mmCIF file with all atom_site columns, C-alpha atoms in Angstrom:
data_model
loop_
_atom_site.group_PDB
_atom_site.id
_atom_site.type_symbol
_atom_site.label_atom_id
_atom_site.label_alt_id
_atom_site.label_comp_id
_atom_site.label_asym_id
_atom_site.label_entity_id
_atom_site.label_seq_id
_atom_site.pdbx_PDB_ins_code
_atom_site.Cartn_x
_atom_site.Cartn_y
_atom_site.Cartn_z
_atom_site.occupancy
_atom_site.B_iso_or_equiv
_atom_site.pdbx_formal_charge
_atom_site.auth_seq_id
_atom_site.auth_comp_id
_atom_site.auth_asym_id
_atom_site.auth_atom_id
_atom_site.pdbx_PDB_model_num
ATOM 1   C CA . MET A 1 1   ? 24.800 38.780  5.910   1.00 0.00 ? 656 MET A CA 1
ATOM 2   C CA . LEU A 1 2   ? 24.322 35.555  4.348   1.00 0.00 ? 657 LEU A CA 1
ATOM 3   C CA . GLY A 1 3   ? 25.587 35.458  0.886   1.00 0.00 ? 658 GLY A CA 1
ATOM 4   C CA . GLY A 1 4   ? 26.039 33.504  -2.010  1.00 0.00 ? 659 GLY A CA 1
ATOM 5   C CA . GLY A 1 5   ? 29.060 31.151  -0.053  1.00 0.00 ? 660 GLY A CA 1
ATOM 6   C CA . ALA A 1 6   ? 26.530 30.247  2.736   1.00 0.00 ? 661 ALA A CA 1
ATOM 7   C CA . GLY A 1 7   ? 23.775 29.006  0.122   1.00 0.00 ? 662 GLY A CA 1
ATOM 8   C CA . THR A 1 8   ? 26.936 27.337  -1.603  1.00 0.00 ? 663 THR A CA 1
ATOM 9   C CA . VAL A 1 9   ? 28.226 25.585  1.484   1.00 0.00 ? 664 VAL A CA 1
ATOM 10  C CA . VAL A 1 10  ? 24.246 24.064  2.500   1.00 0.00 ? 665 VAL A CA 1
ATOM 11  C CA . LYS A 1 11  ? 23.967 22.761  -1.180  1.00 0.00 ? 666 LYS A CA 1
ATOM 12  C CA . GLU A 1 12  ? 27.294 21.222  -1.266  1.00 0.00 ? 667 GLU A CA 1
ATOM 13  C CA . ALA A 1 13  ? 26.860 19.638  2.026   1.00 0.00 ? 668 ALA A CA 1
ATOM 14  C CA . VAL A 1 14  ? 23.277 18.310  1.195   1.00 0.00 ? 669 VAL A CA 1
ATOM 15  C CA . ALA A 1 15  ? 25.308 16.983  -2.055  1.00 0.00 ? 670 ALA A CA 1
ATOM 16  C CA . ALA A 1 16  ? 28.064 15.044  -0.235  1.00 0.00 ? 671 ALA A CA 1
ATOM 17  C CA . ALA A 1 17  ? 25.666 13.471  2.505   1.00 0.00 ? 672 ALA A CA 1
ATOM 18  C CA . ALA A 1 18  ? 23.297 12.061  -0.634  1.00 0.00 ? 673 ALA A CA 1
ATOM 19  C CA . GLY A 1 19  ? 26.595 10.700  -2.202  1.00 0.00 ? 674 GLY A CA 1
ATOM 20  C CA . THR A 1 20  ? 27.856 9.242   0.524   1.00 0.00 ? 675 THR A CA 1
ATOM 21  C CA . LEU A 1 21  ? 23.864 7.311   1.639   1.00 0.00 ? 676 LEU A CA 1
ATOM 22  C CA . ALA A 1 22  ? 23.669 6.962   -2.073  1.00 0.00 ? 677 ALA A CA 1
ATOM 23  C CA . GLY A 1 23  ? 26.911 5.031   -1.821  1.00 0.00 ? 678 GLY A CA 1
ATOM 24  C CA . ILE A 1 24  ? 26.012 3.028   1.145   1.00 0.00 ? 679 ILE A CA 1
ATOM 25  C CA . TYR A 1 25  ? 22.512 2.262   0.114   1.00 0.00 ? 680 TYR A CA 1
ATOM 26  C CA . GLY A 1 26  ? 23.748 0.864   -2.878  1.00 0.00 ? 681 GLY A CA 1
ATOM 27  C CA . LYS A 1 27  ? 25.294 -1.824  -1.803  1.00 0.00 ? 682 LYS A CA 1
ATOM 28  C CA . VAL A 1 28  ? 21.785 -3.340  -0.410  1.00 0.00 ? 683 VAL A CA 1
ATOM 29  C CA . ARG A 1 29  ? 19.489 -3.802  -3.298  1.00 0.00 ? 684 ARG A CA 1
ATOM 30  C CA . PRO A 1 30  ? 20.805 -5.799  -6.758  1.00 0.00 ? 685 PRO A CA 1
ATOM 31  C CA . HIS A 1 31  ? 17.988 -4.104  -9.181  1.00 0.00 ? 686 HIS A CA 1
ATOM 32  C CA . PRO A 1 32  ? 18.928 -0.882  -10.817 1.00 0.00 ? 687 PRO A CA 1
ATOM 33  C CA . VAL A 1 33  ? 15.771 1.017   -11.168 1.00 0.00 ? 688 VAL A CA 1
ATOM 34  C CA . SER A 1 34  ? 14.305 0.620   -7.745  1.00 0.00 ? 689 SER A CA 1
ATOM 35  C CA . ARG A 1 35  ? 17.671 1.785   -6.171  1.00 0.00 ? 690 ARG A CA 1
ATOM 36  C CA . MET A 1 36  ? 18.083 4.541   -8.989  1.00 0.00 ? 691 MET A CA 1
ATOM 37  C CA . LEU A 1 37  ? 14.912 5.938   -7.428  1.00 0.00 ? 692 LEU A CA 1
ATOM 38  C CA . ARG A 1 38  ? 15.133 4.907   -3.590  1.00 0.00 ? 693 ARG A CA 1
ATOM 39  C CA . ASP A 1 39  ? 18.966 7.390   -4.323  1.00 0.00 ? 694 ASP A CA 1
ATOM 40  C CA . ASP A 1 40  ? 16.258 9.480   -6.044  1.00 0.00 ? 695 ASP A CA 1
ATOM 41  C CA . ALA A 1 41  ? 14.402 10.062  -3.050  1.00 0.00 ? 696 ALA A CA 1
ATOM 42  C CA . THR A 1 42  ? 17.027 9.574   -0.180  1.00 0.00 ? 697 THR A CA 1
ATOM 43  C CA . ALA A 1 43  ? 18.987 12.859  -2.269  1.00 0.00 ? 698 ALA A CA 1
ATOM 44  C CA . LEU A 1 44  ? 16.016 14.835  -2.755  1.00 0.00 ? 699 LEU A CA 1
ATOM 45  C CA . SER A 1 45  ? 15.152 13.948  1.111   1.00 0.00 ? 700 SER A CA 1
ATOM 46  C CA . LEU A 1 46  ? 18.195 15.145  2.107   1.00 0.00 ? 701 LEU A CA 1
ATOM 47  C CA . ALA A 1 47  ? 18.057 18.710  -0.097  1.00 0.00 ? 702 ALA A CA 1
ATOM 48  C CA . ALA A 1 48  ? 14.511 19.026  1.605   1.00 0.00 ? 703 ALA A CA 1
ATOM 49  C CA . ILE A 1 49  ? 15.741 19.373  4.831   1.00 0.00 ? 704 ILE A CA 1
ATOM 50  C CA . GLY A 1 50  ? 18.876 21.121  3.529   1.00 0.00 ? 705 GLY A CA 1
ATOM 51  C CA . TYR A 1 51  ? 16.255 23.915  2.239   1.00 0.00 ? 706 TYR A CA 1
ATOM 52  C CA . SER A 1 52  ? 14.324 23.940  5.304   1.00 0.00 ? 707 SER A CA 1
ATOM 53  C CA . MET A 1 53  ? 17.471 24.673  7.528   1.00 0.00 ? 708 MET A CA 1
ATOM 54  C CA . LEU A 1 54  ? 18.792 27.046  5.015   1.00 0.00 ? 709 LEU A CA 1
ATOM 55  C CA . HIS A 1 55  ? 15.371 29.187  5.150   1.00 0.00 ? 710 HIS A CA 1
ATOM 56  C CA . THR A 1 56  ? 14.785 29.230  8.578   1.00 0.00 ? 711 THR A CA 1
ATOM 57  C CA . ALA A 1 57  ? 18.535 30.567  9.219   1.00 0.00 ? 712 ALA A CA 1
ATOM 58  C CA . ALA A 1 58  ? 17.495 32.921  6.569   1.00 0.00 ? 713 ALA A CA 1
ATOM 59  C CA . VAL A 1 59  ? 14.596 34.055  8.374   1.00 0.00 ? 714 VAL A CA 1
ATOM 60  C CA . ALA A 1 60  ? 16.208 34.296  11.682  1.00 0.00 ? 715 ALA A CA 1
ATOM 61  C CA . LEU A 1 61  ? 19.109 36.208  10.340  1.00 0.00 ? 716 LEU A CA 1
ATOM 62  C CA . ARG A 1 62  ? 16.510 38.540  8.272   1.00 0.00 ? 717 ARG A CA 1
ATOM 63  C CA . GLU A 1 63  ? 17.595 37.612  4.321   1.00 0.00 ? 718 GLU A CA 1
ATOM 64  C CA . ALA A 1 64  ? 14.422 37.906  2.682   1.00 0.00 ? 719 ALA A CA 1
ATOM 65  C CA . ARG A 1 65  ? 16.053 37.220  -0.392  1.00 0.00 ? 720 ARG A CA 1
ATOM 66  C CA . VAL A 1 66  ? 17.714 33.978  0.810   1.00 0.00 ? 721 VAL A CA 1
ATOM 67  C CA . ALA A 1 67  ? 14.786 32.730  3.044   1.00 0.00 ? 722 ALA A CA 1
ATOM 68  C CA . THR A 1 68  ? 12.128 32.942  -0.645  1.00 0.00 ? 723 THR A CA 1
ATOM 69  C CA . VAL A 1 69  ? 14.900 30.865  -2.804  1.00 0.00 ? 724 VAL A CA 1
ATOM 70  C CA . ALA A 1 70  ? 15.035 28.223  -0.164  1.00 0.00 ? 725 ALA A CA 1
ATOM 71  C CA . GLN A 1 71  ? 11.426 28.291  0.346   1.00 0.00 ? 726 GLN A CA 1
ATOM 72  C CA . ARG A 1 72  ? 11.054 27.900  -3.637  1.00 0.00 ? 727 ARG A CA 1
ATOM 73  C CA . HIS A 1 73  ? 13.286 24.865  -3.856  1.00 0.00 ? 728 HIS A CA 1
ATOM 74  C CA . LEU A 1 74  ? 11.636 23.724  -0.935  1.00 0.00 ? 729 LEU A CA 1
ATOM 75  C CA . ARG A 1 75  ? 8.211  23.985  -2.710  1.00 0.00 ? 730 ARG A CA 1
ATOM 76  C CA . ASP A 1 76  ? 9.820  22.312  -5.333  1.00 0.00 ? 731 ASP A CA 1
ATOM 77  C CA . VAL A 1 77  ? 11.710 19.195  -4.026  1.00 0.00 ? 732 VAL A CA 1
ATOM 78  C CA . THR A 1 78  ? 9.015  17.652  -1.343  1.00 0.00 ? 733 THR A CA 1
ATOM 79  C CA . PRO A 1 79  ? 6.882  17.202  -4.290  1.00 0.00 ? 734 PRO A CA 1
ATOM 80  C CA . LEU A 1 80  ? 9.191  15.245  -5.850  1.00 0.00 ? 735 LEU A CA 1
ATOM 81  C CA . VAL A 1 81  ? 9.866  12.823  -2.910  1.00 0.00 ? 736 VAL A CA 1
ATOM 82  C CA . MET A 1 82  ? 6.032  12.177  -2.318  1.00 0.00 ? 737 MET A CA 1
ATOM 83  C CA . HIS A 1 83  ? 5.995  11.511  -5.765  1.00 0.00 ? 738 HIS A CA 1
ATOM 84  C CA . LEU A 1 84  ? 8.913  8.814   -5.739  1.00 0.00 ? 739 LEU A CA 1
ATOM 85  C CA . GLY A 1 85  ? 7.152  7.509   -2.644  1.00 0.00 ? 740 GLY A CA 1
ATOM 86  C CA . ARG A 1 86  ? 3.859  6.222   -4.795  1.00 0.00 ? 741 ARG A CA 1
ATOM 87  C CA . VAL A 1 87  ? 6.265  5.342   -7.866  1.00 0.00 ? 742 VAL A CA 1
ATOM 88  C CA . ILE A 1 88  ? 8.524  2.746   -5.756  1.00 0.00 ? 743 ILE A CA 1
ATOM 89  C CA . PRO A 1 89  ? 6.290  0.182   -4.563  1.00 0.00 ? 744 PRO A CA 1
ATOM 90  C CA . ALA A 1 90  ? 5.543  -0.586  -8.917  1.00 0.00 ? 745 ALA A CA 1
ATOM 91  C CA . ALA A 1 91  ? 9.958  -0.219  -9.272  1.00 0.00 ? 746 ALA A CA 1
ATOM 92  C CA . VAL A 1 92  ? 10.253 -3.047  -6.628  1.00 0.00 ? 747 VAL A CA 1
ATOM 93  C CA . VAL A 1 93  ? 7.316  -5.408  -7.866  1.00 0.00 ? 748 VAL A CA 1
ATOM 94  C CA . VAL A 1 94  ? 8.209  -4.878  -11.358 1.00 0.00 ? 749 VAL A CA 1
ATOM 95  C CA . GLU A 1 95  ? 11.755 -6.162  -10.127 1.00 0.00 ? 750 GLU A CA 1
ATOM 96  C CA . LEU A 1 96  ? 10.428 -8.809  -8.138  1.00 0.00 ? 751 LEU A CA 1
ATOM 97  C CA . GLY A 1 97  ? 8.489  -10.201 -10.747 1.00 0.00 ? 752 GLY A CA 1
ATOM 98  C CA . GLU A 1 98  ? 12.391 -10.809 -12.792 1.00 0.00 ? 753 GLU A CA 1
ATOM 99  C CA . ASP A 1 99  ? 13.357 -13.077 -9.557  1.00 0.00 ? 754 ASP A CA 1
ATOM 100 C CA . PHE A 1 100 ? 9.591  -14.451 -8.685  1.00 0.00 ? 755 PHE A CA 1
ATOM 101 C CA . PRO A 1 101 ? 7.485  -15.378 -11.160 1.00 0.00 ? 756 PRO A CA 1
ATOM 102 C CA . ASN A 1 102 ? 3.978  -15.231 -8.483  1.00 0.00 ? 757 ASN A CA 1
ATOM 103 C CA . VAL A 1 103 ? 4.587  -12.098 -7.189  1.00 0.00 ? 758 VAL A CA 1
ATOM 104 C CA . ASP A 1 104 ? 1.627  -10.250 -6.386  1.00 0.00 ? 759 ASP A CA 1
ATOM 105 C CA . ALA A 1 105 ? 1.304  -7.761  -9.025  1.00 0.00 ? 760 ALA A CA 1
ATOM 106 C CA . ASP A 1 106 ? -1.526 -5.857  -6.278  1.00 0.00 ? 761 ASP A CA 1
ATOM 107 C CA . ALA A 1 107 ? 2.001  -5.057  -3.809  1.00 0.00 ? 762 ALA A CA 1
ATOM 108 C CA . ALA A 1 108 ? 2.443  -2.405  -5.321  1.00 0.00 ? 763 ALA A CA 1
ATOM 109 C CA . GLN A 1 109 ? -0.749 -0.688  -4.449  1.00 0.00 ? 764 GLN A CA 1
ATOM 110 C CA . HIS A 1 110 ? -0.786 -1.812  -1.165  1.00 0.00 ? 765 HIS A CA 1
ATOM 111 C CA . GLY A 1 111 ? 2.653  -0.312  -0.946  1.00 0.00 ? 766 GLY A CA 1
ATOM 112 C CA . VAL A 1 112 ? 1.305  3.002   -2.159  1.00 0.00 ? 767 VAL A CA 1
ATOM 113 C CA . ALA A 1 113 ? -1.501 2.766   0.322   1.00 0.00 ? 768 ALA A CA 1
ATOM 114 C CA . ALA A 1 114 ? 0.891  2.834   3.011   1.00 0.00 ? 769 ALA A CA 1
ATOM 115 C CA . VAL A 1 115 ? 3.048  5.570   1.788   1.00 0.00 ? 770 VAL A CA 1
ATOM 116 C CA . ARG A 1 116 ? -0.036 7.444   1.606   1.00 0.00 ? 771 ARG A CA 1
ATOM 117 C CA . GLU A 1 117 ? -1.111 6.473   4.931   1.00 0.00 ? 772 GLU A CA 1
ATOM 118 C CA . ALA A 1 118 ? 2.220  7.155   6.346   1.00 0.00 ? 773 ALA A CA 1
ATOM 119 C CA . TRP A 1 119 ? 2.328  10.377  5.125   1.00 0.00 ? 774 TRP A CA 1
ATOM 120 C CA . ALA A 1 120 ? -0.773 11.390  6.242   1.00 0.00 ? 775 ALA A CA 1
ATOM 121 C CA . GLN A 1 121 ? -0.499 10.787  9.554   1.00 0.00 ? 776 GLN A CA 1
ATOM 122 C CA . GLU A 1 122 ? -0.151 13.822  12.157  1.00 0.00 ? 777 GLU A CA 1
ATOM 123 C CA . PRO A 1 123 ? 3.225  14.085  13.894  1.00 0.00 ? 778 PRO A CA 1
ATOM 124 C CA . PRO A 1 124 ? 3.506  13.259  17.605  1.00 0.00 ? 779 PRO A CA 1
ATOM 125 C CA . SER A 1 125 ? 3.449  16.708  19.649  1.00 0.00 ? 780 SER A CA 1
ATOM 126 C CA . THR A 1 126 ? 6.442  18.226  20.911  1.00 0.00 ? 781 THR A CA 1
ATOM 127 C CA . VAL A 1 127 ? 5.170  20.272  23.127  1.00 0.00 ? 782 VAL A CA 1
#
């Protein structure tokens, strides 16, 4: 049986991984807003995968209550990842505008379109 301890372990593992990745990525870009948004997207993506794993394990072990909670959190997290994909391009353009006054402001719309197109594509067949 998966008790409260299993969910806690998964959450701690996701948090530790997110913190490690955020620290590594934090050295890549000097602009704070886009970096924070990127780190949030990274952490939320890791949380989504963690909840997906927890849900699958709970279903496999017939732990309906844990599966329900994991699925609810997965449904809460995934729209946030997608939302950040629509917000981050604008933040990048604004920050680039601070260093490059002739930046193309329409680039944010192109970035959002690229994100939407990428999320809309079908994954490759694995069968």
